[in-house]
Short mmCIF file of C-alpha atoms in Angstrom, two decimals:
data_model
loop_
_atom_site.label_atom_id
_atom_site.label_comp_id
_atom_site.label_asym_id
_atom_site.label_seq_id
_atom_site.Cartn_x
_atom_site.Cartn_y
_atom_site.Cartn_z
CA MET A 234 -12.55 7.36 -16.60
CA VAL A 235 -8.85 8.03 -16.45
CA GLN A 236 -6.40 4.77 -15.96
CA GLN A 237 -5.31 4.56 -12.69
CA HIS A 238 -1.52 4.26 -13.44
CA VAL A 239 -1.74 7.52 -15.40
CA LEU A 240 -3.01 8.91 -12.22
CA ASP A 241 -0.50 7.10 -9.61
CA ARG A 242 2.46 8.28 -11.61
CA ALA A 243 1.19 12.16 -11.93
CA PHE A 244 -0.09 11.98 -8.20
CA SER A 245 3.09 10.58 -7.55
CA ALA A 246 5.39 13.02 -9.44
CA LEU A 247 3.38 16.03 -7.87
CA ALA A 248 3.65 15.02 -4.40
CA ASP A 249 7.40 16.37 -4.66
CA PRO A 250 7.38 20.07 -3.72
CA THR A 251 10.70 20.54 -5.88
CA ARG A 252 8.79 18.97 -8.65
CA ARG A 253 5.67 21.26 -8.26
CA ALA A 254 8.35 24.33 -8.33
CA MET A 255 9.24 23.11 -11.59
CA LEU A 256 5.95 22.63 -13.03
CA GLU A 257 5.13 26.25 -11.72
CA THR A 258 8.05 27.71 -13.12
CA LEU A 259 7.30 26.18 -16.79
CA GLY A 260 3.67 27.07 -15.93
CA ARG A 261 4.96 30.35 -16.92
CA GLY A 262 6.79 29.58 -20.31
CA PRO A 263 9.36 26.99 -21.75
CA ALA A 264 12.75 26.93 -20.00
CA THR A 265 15.71 25.00 -19.93
CA VAL A 266 17.58 22.53 -17.33
CA SER A 267 19.72 25.32 -16.05
CA GLU A 268 16.92 27.65 -15.86
CA LEU A 269 15.05 25.47 -13.71
CA ALA A 270 18.27 24.46 -11.85
CA GLU A 271 18.98 27.85 -10.71
CA PRO A 272 15.91 29.18 -8.50
CA LEU A 273 16.59 25.69 -6.13
CA GLY A 274 19.87 25.60 -5.54
CA ILE A 275 19.97 21.92 -6.49
CA SER A 276 22.53 20.93 -9.28
CA LEU A 277 21.56 20.06 -12.67
CA THR A 278 21.79 16.49 -12.10
CA GLY A 279 19.72 16.64 -9.33
CA VAL A 280 17.07 18.56 -12.00
CA LYS A 281 17.18 15.88 -14.26
CA LYS A 282 16.31 13.34 -12.17
CA HIS A 283 13.14 15.32 -11.15
CA LEU A 284 12.54 16.09 -14.49
CA HIS A 285 12.77 12.15 -15.49
CA VAL A 286 9.94 11.57 -12.99
CA LEU A 287 7.63 14.61 -14.00
CA GLU A 288 8.43 12.97 -17.96
CA GLU A 289 7.55 9.30 -16.78
CA ALA A 290 4.20 10.83 -15.81
CA GLY A 291 3.66 12.65 -18.71
CA LEU A 292 3.51 16.30 -16.66
CA VAL A 293 6.24 17.45 -18.53
CA THR A 294 8.71 17.26 -22.49
CA THR A 295 12.18 18.01 -23.05
CA GLU A 296 13.80 18.71 -26.25
CA LYS A 297 17.15 18.86 -26.82
CA VAL A 298 18.47 21.84 -28.80
CA GLY A 299 21.73 22.13 -29.37
CA ARG A 300 23.96 21.73 -26.08
CA SER A 301 21.02 22.49 -23.90
CA ARG A 302 17.99 20.85 -23.37
CA HIS A 303 14.19 22.53 -23.50
CA CYS A 304 11.91 21.90 -20.89
CA ARG A 305 7.60 22.44 -21.28
CA LEU A 306 4.68 21.33 -19.50
CA GLY A 307 3.06 18.74 -20.97
CA THR A 308 -0.81 19.15 -20.20
CA GLU A 309 -2.41 15.90 -21.37
CA ARG A 310 -1.72 14.57 -17.53
CA LEU A 311 -2.26 17.71 -16.12
CA ASP A 312 -5.66 17.93 -17.40
CA ASP A 313 -6.26 13.99 -16.38
CA ALA A 314 -5.87 14.55 -13.03
CA MET A 315 -8.06 17.50 -13.35
CA ALA A 316 -10.76 15.60 -14.72
CA TRP A 317 -10.40 12.95 -11.74
CA ILE A 318 -10.67 15.97 -9.32
CA SER A 319 -13.59 17.31 -10.82
CA PHE A 320 -15.31 14.01 -10.70
CA TYR A 321 -14.57 13.79 -7.28
CA GLN A 322 -15.33 17.62 -5.97
CA GLY A 323 -18.66 17.40 -8.30
CA LEU A 324 -19.50 14.26 -6.23
CA TRP A 325 -18.55 15.78 -2.85
CA GLU A 326 -20.20 18.57 -3.41
CA ARG A 327 -23.74 16.85 -4.00
CA ARG A 328 -23.40 14.94 -1.04
CA LEU A 329 -22.82 18.11 0.97
CA ASP A 330 -25.87 19.78 -0.74
CA GLY A 331 -27.81 16.88 0.04
CA LEU A 332 -26.70 17.22 4.00
CA ASP A 333 -27.20 20.86 4.02
CA ALA A 334 -30.60 20.44 2.29
CA TYR A 335 -31.49 17.46 4.95
CA PHE A 336 -30.22 20.16 8.13
CA THR A 337 -32.40 22.80 6.17
CA LEU A 338 -35.29 20.33 6.64
CA GLN A 339 -34.41 19.31 10.34
CA LYS A 340 -34.15 22.97 11.65
CA GLY A 341 -37.79 23.72 10.05
CA GLN A 342 -39.48 21.14 11.55
CA ASP A 343 -37.43 21.94 14.99
CA ARG A 344 -39.72 25.44 14.99
#
């Protein structure tokens, strides 16, 4: 299972709508800080602060290329979050299937 502090950072970073929008943009391909800032209507400093949180969570990687900073998704942490979600999704699906079977059985006995 994934370490809790890794998930805490990832979900905390994902909790902000601006950071989710940035990840959505990066899901279409790498982008510079300026390219990330433009559709969001926030300053470069604001974008850099959000990027720092995303980098700390391992959701984004950045690389300085010349005078600009190129950003791309860091998929490993997204995979960790998906593994955690999938585990609990399976757990709840099994519980709900059991509940459905119980009610189906009860309904059959009521007839």
